[in-house]
């Protein structure tokens, strides 16, 4: 079975996209004005009938505006493929024309939230390295159109005016799949402390948003009395405080479970036409097409709990704009076992075997510098604690802090290393987590040796490798070894003919 689809002429997205555009715009409006609606509901009995009619008329006019605006956005959103360019025309009053070369596109995201799934359409996002947001977002494409667009982008061949034939073939076996058991392991080994902090921040933010509503509903003085009594009860009872923290921790753990299952459910990783395809998601399904040559380097991370379970996660680092947060352009695969890691490294690199490569550790000054920083922190903490809390439990706190800081220093020094092969470099680091960064030398944009006055005295330096996806630091190595590495990397960069973007 095959379908012929022609993108050479301007076409629109599915008419169902009006629903998606309307829903998104309406959600943004409600997000900023929901407190107003809550106040109206709580004071409905005190509002006159005339004011209520005005309010309902305003809502009707607002909904009408949303529908008309969404339809105009849909009508003016046209796209086509012109040779090796994706061309877009859009805008209601201010018209915009955008043309993106296919070799500039880093990855293509195909996604379906619940609404997309109900009306059977896909959202397609095209991302490039130089933009701080999604370059082009098509809100609603039919399955056949989405498949045709995916085939074009991953094939990398010029189409011109020819039609794309989408053939239904048997599904290829992916390089790796992450089952439910592996996802459970990932959930257990997540950073639950981070989830706890996010939960507390959410509760405080929610309280600040609804504080005015409660003041109007029950009165400001009554609210202050409730809060004051609750605070006194909570701080006055150590047992109650512990119970609250335990409950919040349990909620944080459950939140981590839910987040992992919703985001990474049914995760699979495949290679199609020189591109990676990553599928995952339960409620919000995603399929990410990531071009292999757009991957700048990879970072493999694990922690003690993950290591016990035999799993890690891999982050694919891509070229990013200076305006973009590093985490915004990261594509992560969780729950990877050793065989999965080997498949990924084999696919990306011609050789990744570092068994015969010397493992090089930082100069002893690196240990000294970290120890000094922790000593200064401990001194500041003790001084602050002594003057604020009159030195109460000072000894007990130090008996707890000093071993923890000592262990952290030991772990940091132990995990910091690098291995430099002919074409590839491996940089290790971490403290609680353990990370390994793999970078092909020809993808380095520039190399810099950075010294402090204290390092200069000891004839050591830090090497900074600048890539399109950020910096990689090799700390405290001797000047002699730094010069060797510096010259070798420059030679590989200048003599390589491989494409890195």
Short mmCIF file of C-alpha atoms in Angstrom, two decimals:
data_model
loop_
_atom_site.label_atom_id
_atom_site.label_comp_id
_atom_site.label_asym_id
_atom_site.label_seq_id
_atom_site.Cartn_x
_atom_site.Cartn_y
_atom_site.Cartn_z
CA UNK A 1 0.00 0.00 0.00
CA UNK A 2 1.41 3.47 -0.87
CA UNK A 3 0.27 7.06 -0.82
CA UNK A 4 1.58 9.84 -3.07
CA UNK A 5 1.96 13.21 -1.38
CA UNK A 6 3.14 16.36 -3.14
CA UNK A 7 4.67 19.14 -1.03
CA UNK A 8 5.88 21.18 -4.04
CA UNK A 9 2.82 23.46 -3.89
CA UNK A 10 1.75 25.50 -0.89
CA UNK A 11 -0.61 23.56 1.33
CA UNK A 12 -2.24 24.08 4.71
CA UNK A 13 -2.28 21.95 7.78
CA UNK A 14 -5.34 19.91 8.64
CA UNK A 15 -8.53 21.91 9.29
CA UNK A 16 -8.56 20.20 12.68
CA UNK A 17 -5.65 22.48 13.51
CA UNK A 18 -8.17 25.24 14.25
CA UNK A 19 -9.18 23.28 17.36
CA UNK A 20 -5.55 22.92 18.46
CA UNK A 21 -4.74 26.62 17.87
CA UNK A 22 -7.94 27.70 19.65
CA UNK A 23 -7.28 25.39 22.60
CA UNK A 24 -3.69 26.60 23.02
CA UNK A 25 -4.63 30.28 22.84
CA UNK A 26 -7.54 29.76 25.25
CA UNK A 27 -5.27 27.91 27.69
CA UNK A 28 -2.80 30.81 27.65
CA UNK A 29 -5.61 33.26 28.40
CA UNK A 30 -6.97 31.14 31.24
CA UNK A 31 -3.49 30.66 32.68
CA UNK A 32 -3.16 34.40 33.20
CA UNK A 33 -6.75 35.18 34.23
CA UNK A 34 -8.03 32.13 36.14
CA UNK A 35 -7.85 34.04 39.44
CA UNK A 36 -10.37 36.56 38.04
CA UNK A 37 -12.82 33.73 37.29
CA UNK A 38 -12.26 32.29 40.76
CA UNK A 39 -13.06 35.66 42.36
CA UNK A 40 -16.20 35.93 40.22
CA UNK A 41 -17.38 32.47 41.34
CA UNK A 42 -16.69 33.16 45.03
CA UNK A 43 -18.57 36.49 44.85
CA UNK A 44 -21.31 35.41 42.44
CA UNK A 45 -24.05 35.95 45.05
CA UNK A 46 -22.95 39.58 45.64
CA UNK A 47 -22.73 40.57 41.95
CA UNK A 48 -25.72 42.32 40.41
CA UNK A 49 -27.55 40.74 37.49
CA UNK A 50 -26.43 43.55 35.13
CA UNK A 51 -22.75 43.01 36.02
CA UNK A 52 -23.21 39.27 35.58
CA UNK A 53 -24.71 39.79 32.10
CA UNK A 54 -21.73 42.03 31.16
CA UNK A 55 -19.37 39.34 32.41
CA UNK A 56 -21.05 36.57 30.38
CA UNK A 57 -21.17 38.78 27.26
CA UNK A 58 -17.46 39.44 27.70
CA UNK A 59 -16.79 35.68 27.87
CA UNK A 60 -18.83 35.05 24.70
CA UNK A 61 -16.99 37.85 22.84
CA UNK A 62 -13.67 36.50 24.07
CA UNK A 63 -14.49 32.98 22.80
CA UNK A 64 -15.62 34.44 19.48
CA UNK A 65 -12.35 36.36 19.20
CA UNK A 66 -10.37 33.18 19.94
CA UNK A 67 -12.19 31.22 17.21
CA UNK A 68 -11.84 33.98 14.57
CA UNK A 69 -8.17 34.54 15.38
CA UNK A 70 -7.45 30.79 15.26
CA UNK A 71 -9.14 30.43 11.87
CA UNK A 72 -7.15 33.36 10.45
CA UNK A 73 -3.93 31.79 11.77
CA UNK A 74 -4.91 28.53 10.06
CA UNK A 75 -5.81 30.23 6.74
CA UNK A 76 -2.56 32.20 6.58
CA UNK A 77 -0.30 29.30 7.57
CA UNK A 78 1.00 27.74 4.31
CA UNK A 79 4.06 25.59 3.73
CA UNK A 80 5.82 23.72 0.95
CA UNK A 81 9.11 21.99 0.09
CA UNK A 82 11.14 23.79 -2.56
CA UNK A 83 14.16 21.64 -3.44
CA UNK A 84 16.14 21.29 -0.21
CA UNK A 85 14.26 24.09 1.57
CA UNK A 86 11.22 24.10 3.81
CA UNK A 87 9.27 27.27 3.00
CA UNK A 88 6.64 28.78 5.29
CA UNK A 89 4.25 31.72 4.94
CA UNK A 90 2.30 32.81 8.00
CA UNK A 91 0.93 35.82 9.90
CA UNK A 92 -2.41 37.60 10.16
CA UNK A 93 -1.49 41.29 9.86
CA UNK A 94 2.31 41.11 9.78
CA UNK A 95 3.09 38.54 7.08
CA UNK A 96 6.25 36.45 7.41
CA UNK A 97 8.13 34.31 4.89
CA UNK A 98 10.58 31.73 6.26
CA UNK A 99 12.87 29.38 4.33
CA UNK A 100 15.00 26.81 6.15
CA UNK A 101 17.55 24.60 4.42
CA UNK A 102 17.13 20.95 5.37
CA UNK A 103 20.81 20.67 6.29
CA UNK A 104 20.22 23.37 8.95
CA UNK A 105 17.51 21.35 10.68
CA UNK A 106 18.89 19.56 13.74
CA UNK A 107 15.90 17.52 14.73
CA UNK A 108 12.22 17.12 13.96
CA UNK A 109 9.73 16.43 16.75
CA UNK A 110 6.47 14.64 16.03
CA UNK A 111 4.12 14.80 19.01
CA UNK A 112 0.55 13.94 20.00
CA UNK A 113 -1.09 15.16 23.17
CA UNK A 114 -4.53 13.91 24.22
CA UNK A 115 -6.38 16.33 21.92
CA UNK A 116 -4.16 15.37 18.96
CA UNK A 117 -4.85 11.70 19.64
CA UNK A 118 -8.62 12.26 19.87
CA UNK A 119 -8.77 14.02 16.48
CA UNK A 120 -6.01 11.83 14.97
CA UNK A 121 -3.44 14.47 13.95
CA UNK A 122 0.24 15.17 14.72
CA UNK A 123 2.15 18.30 15.69
CA UNK A 124 5.46 18.70 13.84
CA UNK A 125 8.22 20.98 15.17
CA UNK A 126 11.37 21.81 13.19
CA UNK A 127 14.35 22.97 15.27
CA UNK A 128 17.63 24.56 14.21
CA UNK A 129 20.81 25.41 16.10
CA UNK A 130 20.61 29.19 15.84
CA UNK A 131 17.16 29.76 17.31
CA UNK A 132 16.18 30.13 20.97
CA UNK A 133 12.78 28.54 20.26
CA UNK A 134 11.13 26.12 17.83
CA UNK A 135 11.75 27.51 14.34
CA UNK A 136 8.59 26.11 12.71
CA UNK A 137 5.65 24.44 14.45
CA UNK A 138 2.88 22.81 12.41
CA UNK A 139 0.03 22.26 14.87
CA UNK A 140 -1.95 19.59 13.00
CA UNK A 141 -0.88 17.22 10.22
CA UNK A 142 -2.56 14.01 9.14
CA UNK A 143 -0.68 10.75 9.67
CA UNK A 144 0.14 10.36 5.96
CA UNK A 145 1.45 13.94 5.67
CA UNK A 146 3.52 13.56 8.81
CA UNK A 147 5.07 10.32 7.54
CA UNK A 148 5.87 11.91 4.18
CA UNK A 149 7.54 14.88 5.83
CA UNK A 150 9.52 12.57 8.10
CA UNK A 151 10.67 10.54 5.08
CA UNK A 152 11.86 13.66 3.27
CA UNK A 153 13.79 15.08 6.20
CA UNK A 154 15.48 11.80 7.12
CA UNK A 155 16.33 10.85 3.52
CA UNK A 156 18.25 14.06 2.89
CA UNK A 157 17.66 13.92 -0.89
CA UNK A 158 16.30 16.69 -3.08
CA UNK A 159 12.70 16.28 -4.14
CA UNK A 160 11.93 19.26 -6.38
CA UNK A 161 8.45 18.78 -7.80
CA UNK A 162 8.32 15.01 -7.45
CA UNK A 163 5.77 13.35 -5.23
CA UNK A 164 6.78 11.51 -2.08
CA UNK A 165 5.64 7.93 -2.02
CA UNK A 166 4.90 6.77 1.51
CA UNK A 167 5.04 3.01 1.65
CA UNK A 168 3.71 0.92 4.46
CA UNK A 169 6.49 -1.52 5.31
CA UNK A 170 7.11 -3.85 8.18
CA UNK A 171 8.37 -2.17 11.29
CA UNK A 172 12.12 -2.31 11.73
CA UNK A 173 13.44 -3.65 15.00
CA UNK A 174 14.76 -0.70 17.06
CA UNK A 175 18.31 -0.57 18.39
CA UNK A 176 16.95 -0.54 21.91
CA UNK A 177 13.65 -0.52 23.75
CA UNK A 178 13.02 0.37 27.38
CA UNK A 179 10.40 -1.83 29.00
CA UNK A 180 8.19 -1.10 32.01
CA UNK A 181 10.56 -2.92 34.37
CA UNK A 182 13.45 -0.66 33.31
CA UNK A 183 11.25 2.43 33.72
CA UNK A 184 10.45 1.31 37.26
CA UNK A 185 14.20 1.15 37.97
CA UNK A 186 14.61 4.63 36.50
CA UNK A 187 11.80 5.95 38.72
CA UNK A 188 13.32 4.47 41.88
CA UNK A 189 16.76 5.93 41.10
CA UNK A 190 15.54 9.44 40.19
CA UNK A 191 16.59 12.56 42.10
CA UNK A 192 13.64 12.67 44.50
CA UNK A 193 15.17 15.57 46.45
CA UNK A 194 14.83 17.72 43.33
CA UNK A 195 11.18 16.65 42.99
CA UNK A 196 10.64 17.60 46.66
CA UNK A 197 12.06 21.10 46.11
CA UNK A 198 9.90 21.55 42.99
CA UNK A 199 6.83 20.45 44.94
CA UNK A 200 7.54 22.93 47.76
CA UNK A 201 8.13 25.71 45.20
CA UNK A 202 4.82 24.84 43.50
CA UNK A 203 2.92 24.96 46.80
CA UNK A 204 4.38 28.37 47.68
CA UNK A 205 3.63 29.70 44.19
CA UNK A 206 0.07 28.37 44.34
CA UNK A 207 -0.48 29.96 47.74
CA UNK A 208 0.74 33.35 46.52
CA UNK A 209 -1.66 33.22 43.56
CA UNK A 210 -4.75 32.40 45.63
CA UNK A 211 -3.84 34.45 48.71
CA UNK A 212 -5.95 37.44 47.59
CA UNK A 213 -8.90 35.15 46.90
CA UNK A 214 -8.75 33.71 50.43
CA UNK A 215 -8.44 37.22 51.89
CA UNK A 216 -11.64 38.28 50.12
CA UNK A 217 -13.42 35.04 50.93
CA UNK A 218 -12.65 34.61 54.65
CA UNK A 219 -11.07 37.96 55.55
CA UNK A 220 -7.44 39.04 55.89
CA UNK A 221 -7.29 38.93 59.70
CA UNK A 222 -8.85 35.45 59.89
CA UNK A 223 -6.41 34.17 57.26
CA UNK A 224 -3.44 35.60 59.18
CA UNK A 225 -4.66 33.97 62.40
CA UNK A 226 -5.04 30.58 60.67
CA UNK A 227 -1.56 30.84 59.17
CA UNK A 228 0.00 31.97 62.46
CA UNK A 229 -1.61 29.14 64.42
CA UNK A 230 -0.64 26.58 61.76
CA UNK A 231 2.96 27.80 61.77
CA UNK A 232 3.18 27.68 65.59
CA UNK A 233 1.71 24.16 65.69
CA UNK A 234 4.05 22.92 62.96
CA UNK A 235 7.24 24.42 64.41
CA UNK A 236 6.24 23.58 67.98
CA UNK A 237 5.87 19.89 67.32
CA UNK A 238 9.02 18.13 66.09
CA UNK A 239 7.05 14.93 65.44
CA UNK A 240 4.46 16.79 63.33
CA UNK A 241 7.23 18.47 61.33
CA UNK A 242 8.82 15.08 60.61
CA UNK A 243 5.42 13.66 59.54
CA UNK A 244 4.86 16.60 57.14
CA UNK A 245 8.34 16.13 55.63
CA UNK A 246 7.72 12.38 55.23
CA UNK A 247 4.39 13.02 53.52
CA UNK A 248 5.95 15.59 51.19
CA UNK A 249 8.79 13.15 50.42
CA UNK A 250 6.29 10.40 49.61
CA UNK A 251 4.44 12.77 47.27
CA UNK A 252 7.78 13.69 45.65
CA UNK A 253 8.63 10.00 45.08
CA UNK A 254 5.19 9.31 43.60
CA UNK A 255 5.56 12.42 41.41
CA UNK A 256 8.89 11.10 40.11
CA UNK A 257 7.25 7.75 39.27
CA UNK A 258 4.40 9.42 37.41
CA UNK A 259 6.70 11.84 35.56
CA UNK A 260 9.02 9.06 34.33
CA UNK A 261 6.16 6.82 33.17
CA UNK A 262 4.30 9.62 31.41
CA UNK A 263 7.39 11.01 29.67
CA UNK A 264 9.35 7.85 28.79
CA UNK A 265 6.69 5.14 28.44
CA UNK A 266 7.32 2.70 25.56
CA UNK A 267 10.67 4.34 24.76
CA UNK A 268 12.42 3.03 21.63
CA UNK A 269 15.56 4.12 19.77
CA UNK A 270 16.10 3.37 16.06
CA UNK A 271 18.30 4.41 13.13
CA UNK A 272 16.65 5.37 9.84
CA UNK A 273 18.40 7.01 6.87
CA UNK A 274 21.39 8.40 8.81
CA UNK A 275 19.13 9.78 11.56
CA UNK A 276 18.13 8.65 15.03
CA UNK A 277 14.45 8.17 15.80
CA UNK A 278 13.39 8.31 19.44
CA UNK A 279 9.80 7.46 20.36
CA UNK A 280 8.35 7.80 23.85
CA UNK A 281 5.41 9.07 25.88
CA UNK A 282 2.10 7.87 27.25
CA UNK A 283 -0.27 10.85 27.39
CA UNK A 284 1.91 13.13 25.26
CA UNK A 285 3.43 10.86 22.61
CA UNK A 286 6.62 12.05 20.91
CA UNK A 287 8.78 10.89 18.01
CA UNK A 288 12.04 12.81 17.66
CA UNK A 289 14.07 12.63 14.45
CA UNK A 290 17.67 13.55 15.31
CA UNK A 291 20.24 13.77 12.53
CA UNK A 292 23.35 11.82 13.46
CA UNK A 293 25.83 14.44 12.20
CA UNK A 294 24.08 17.11 14.30
CA UNK A 295 25.06 15.37 17.55
CA UNK A 296 28.05 17.28 18.95
CA UNK A 297 28.85 14.93 21.83
CA UNK A 298 27.15 12.55 24.22
CA UNK A 299 27.14 12.39 28.00
CA UNK A 300 26.50 9.11 29.83
CA UNK A 301 25.44 9.55 33.46
CA UNK A 302 24.69 7.17 36.31
CA UNK A 303 24.54 7.26 40.12
CA UNK A 304 25.12 4.63 42.86
CA UNK A 305 21.51 3.43 42.80
CA UNK A 306 21.37 3.31 39.00
CA UNK A 307 24.72 1.47 38.95
CA UNK A 308 23.35 -1.19 41.30
CA UNK A 309 20.47 -1.68 38.87
CA UNK A 310 22.79 -1.72 35.84
CA UNK A 311 21.27 1.32 34.09
CA UNK A 312 22.42 4.77 32.92
CA UNK A 313 20.99 7.58 30.85
CA UNK A 314 22.43 9.18 27.73
CA UNK A 315 22.12 12.84 26.77
CA UNK A 316 22.67 13.83 23.13
CA UNK A 317 24.17 17.34 23.05
CA UNK A 318 23.38 19.42 19.97
CA UNK A 319 24.50 22.81 18.71
CA UNK A 320 22.74 25.55 20.64
CA UNK A 321 22.23 29.28 20.39
CA UNK A 322 23.69 31.47 23.11
CA UNK A 323 20.11 32.43 24.05
CA UNK A 324 19.04 28.85 24.66
CA UNK A 325 19.23 27.11 28.00
CA UNK A 326 21.43 24.03 27.67
CA UNK A 327 18.69 21.74 28.96
CA UNK A 328 16.23 22.96 26.31
CA UNK A 329 18.16 21.34 23.45
CA UNK A 330 19.01 18.07 25.19
CA UNK A 331 17.56 14.76 24.09
CA UNK A 332 17.77 12.07 26.75
CA UNK A 333 17.39 8.29 26.70
CA UNK A 334 16.85 6.75 30.15
CA UNK A 335 17.20 3.21 31.45
CA UNK A 336 20.09 2.22 29.14
CA UNK A 337 21.92 -1.01 29.90
CA UNK A 338 25.54 -1.70 28.91
CA UNK A 339 24.57 -3.30 25.61
CA UNK A 340 22.42 -0.26 24.78
CA UNK A 341 25.34 2.08 25.46
CA UNK A 342 27.61 0.01 23.21
CA UNK A 343 25.07 0.20 20.36
CA UNK A 344 24.79 3.97 20.67
CA UNK A 345 28.56 4.48 20.77
CA UNK A 346 29.11 2.08 17.87
CA UNK A 347 26.56 3.99 15.80
CA UNK A 348 28.04 7.41 16.55
CA UNK A 349 31.78 6.71 16.61
CA UNK A 350 34.02 4.62 14.36
CA UNK A 351 36.01 3.57 17.43
CA UNK A 352 35.23 4.11 21.09
CA UNK A 353 37.48 1.47 22.67
CA UNK A 354 39.56 3.16 25.37
CA UNK A 355 40.84 -0.04 27.01
CA UNK A 356 44.39 0.51 25.75
CA UNK A 357 44.33 4.29 26.29
CA UNK A 358 46.05 5.71 29.38
CA UNK A 359 43.69 7.07 32.03
CA UNK A 360 45.06 10.48 33.07
CA UNK A 361 44.23 12.12 36.39
CA UNK A 362 44.44 15.82 37.35
CA UNK A 363 47.48 17.29 39.08
CA UNK A 364 47.45 17.14 42.91
CA UNK A 365 46.63 20.88 42.90
CA UNK A 366 43.11 19.95 41.79
CA UNK A 367 42.57 18.09 45.10
CA UNK A 368 44.13 20.98 47.04
CA UNK A 369 41.84 23.54 45.37
CA UNK A 370 38.65 21.57 46.07
CA UNK A 371 39.71 20.92 49.69
CA UNK A 372 40.44 24.63 50.22
CA UNK A 373 37.03 25.65 48.86
CA UNK A 374 35.25 23.20 51.17
CA UNK A 375 37.33 24.39 54.13
CA UNK A 376 36.30 28.00 53.43
CA UNK A 377 32.66 26.91 53.21
CA UNK A 378 32.96 25.06 56.54
CA UNK A 379 34.58 28.11 58.18
CA UNK A 380 31.82 30.43 56.91
CA UNK A 381 29.10 27.99 58.01
CA UNK A 382 30.54 27.65 61.52
CA UNK A 383 30.93 31.41 61.89
CA UNK A 384 27.36 32.03 60.73
CA UNK A 385 25.99 29.28 63.00
CA UNK A 386 27.96 30.52 66.02
CA UNK A 387 26.68 34.11 65.84
CA UNK A 388 23.09 33.33 64.77
CA UNK A 389 22.40 30.28 66.98
CA UNK A 390 24.95 30.97 69.77
CA UNK A 391 26.99 27.88 68.87
CA UNK A 392 24.24 25.44 69.86
CA UNK A 393 25.04 21.89 68.66
CA UNK A 394 28.18 23.23 66.88
CA UNK A 395 30.22 20.09 67.60
CA UNK A 396 27.46 17.72 66.49
CA UNK A 397 26.98 19.59 63.21
CA UNK A 398 30.71 19.44 62.45
CA UNK A 399 30.83 15.73 63.27
CA UNK A 400 28.17 15.31 60.59
CA UNK A 401 29.46 17.84 58.02
CA UNK A 402 33.19 17.03 57.99
CA UNK A 403 32.81 13.34 56.97
CA UNK A 404 30.23 14.31 54.31
CA UNK A 405 32.50 16.99 52.82
CA UNK A 406 35.49 14.63 52.99
CA UNK A 407 33.56 11.94 51.13
CA UNK A 408 32.42 14.44 48.49
CA UNK A 409 36.02 15.60 47.91
CA UNK A 410 37.22 11.98 47.61
CA UNK A 411 34.47 11.10 45.12
CA UNK A 412 35.07 14.23 43.03
CA UNK A 413 38.80 13.56 42.74
CA UNK A 414 38.31 9.85 42.06
CA UNK A 415 35.80 10.44 39.24
CA UNK A 416 37.72 13.21 37.46
CA UNK A 417 39.91 11.94 34.59
CA UNK A 418 40.36 12.01 30.83
CA UNK A 419 41.42 9.62 28.09
CA UNK A 420 42.65 11.01 24.78
CA UNK A 421 42.61 8.62 21.79
CA UNK A 422 43.58 9.55 18.24
CA UNK A 423 40.07 10.63 17.11
CA UNK A 424 38.06 10.75 20.34
CA UNK A 425 38.37 12.09 23.86
CA UNK A 426 36.64 10.81 26.98
CA UNK A 427 36.22 13.15 29.97
CA UNK A 428 34.99 11.77 33.29
CA UNK A 429 33.57 13.70 36.22
CA UNK A 430 30.91 13.89 38.87
CA UNK A 431 30.48 13.70 42.62
CA UNK A 432 27.36 11.77 43.56
CA UNK A 433 26.54 11.09 39.93
CA UNK A 434 29.20 9.72 37.57
CA UNK A 435 29.41 11.17 34.07
CA UNK A 436 31.41 10.28 30.97
CA UNK A 437 31.51 12.68 28.01
CA UNK A 438 32.50 11.38 24.56
CA UNK A 439 33.63 13.97 22.01
CA UNK A 440 35.07 13.53 18.52
CA UNK A 441 38.06 15.84 18.24
CA UNK A 442 37.18 17.25 14.81
CA UNK A 443 33.98 18.75 16.31
CA UNK A 444 35.96 21.04 18.63
CA UNK A 445 35.47 24.69 17.61
CA UNK A 446 38.37 26.09 19.60
CA UNK A 447 40.80 25.04 22.33
CA UNK A 448 41.86 27.31 25.17
CA UNK A 449 44.42 26.87 27.95
CA UNK A 450 43.39 28.78 31.07
CA UNK A 451 45.69 29.43 34.05
CA UNK A 452 45.36 31.18 37.39
CA UNK A 453 48.43 32.76 38.99
CA UNK A 454 48.58 29.82 41.40
CA UNK A 455 48.50 27.31 38.53
CA UNK A 456 51.19 29.22 36.63
CA UNK A 457 53.56 28.80 39.58
CA UNK A 458 53.08 25.04 39.47
CA UNK A 459 53.23 24.86 35.64
CA UNK A 460 49.72 23.45 35.27
CA UNK A 461 46.67 24.64 33.35
CA UNK A 462 43.02 23.89 32.58
CA UNK A 463 42.06 23.00 29.01
CA UNK A 464 38.70 24.29 27.76
CA UNK A 465 37.23 22.57 24.70
CA UNK A 466 34.60 24.82 23.11
CA UNK A 467 32.01 22.96 21.04
CA UNK A 468 28.79 24.06 19.35
CA UNK A 469 26.90 22.52 22.29
CA UNK A 470 28.92 24.13 25.10
CA UNK A 471 32.23 23.83 26.94
CA UNK A 472 34.05 20.72 28.18
CA UNK A 473 36.72 21.31 30.82
CA UNK A 474 39.80 19.21 31.58
CA UNK A 475 41.12 20.58 34.88
CA UNK A 476 44.68 20.90 36.21
CA UNK A 477 47.02 19.08 33.83
CA UNK A 478 50.73 19.78 33.36
CA UNK A 479 51.78 22.34 30.76
CA UNK A 480 53.80 19.75 28.87
CA UNK A 481 50.80 17.41 28.50
CA UNK A 482 48.47 20.34 27.81
CA UNK A 483 50.63 21.50 24.88
CA UNK A 484 50.68 17.98 23.42
CA UNK A 485 46.89 17.71 23.66
CA UNK A 486 46.38 21.26 22.37
CA UNK A 487 48.49 20.65 19.25
CA UNK A 488 46.91 17.24 18.58
CA UNK A 489 43.35 18.63 18.75
CA UNK A 490 44.22 21.56 16.46
CA UNK A 491 45.77 19.15 13.96
CA UNK A 492 42.62 16.97 13.94
CA UNK A 493 40.35 19.99 13.53
CA UNK A 494 42.37 21.51 10.68
CA UNK A 495 42.91 18.28 8.72
CA UNK A 496 39.41 16.78 9.06
CA UNK A 497 37.04 16.93 6.09
CA UNK A 498 34.07 15.48 7.99
CA UNK A 499 30.89 17.50 8.51
CA UNK A 500 30.08 18.39 12.10
CA UNK A 501 26.96 20.52 11.53
#
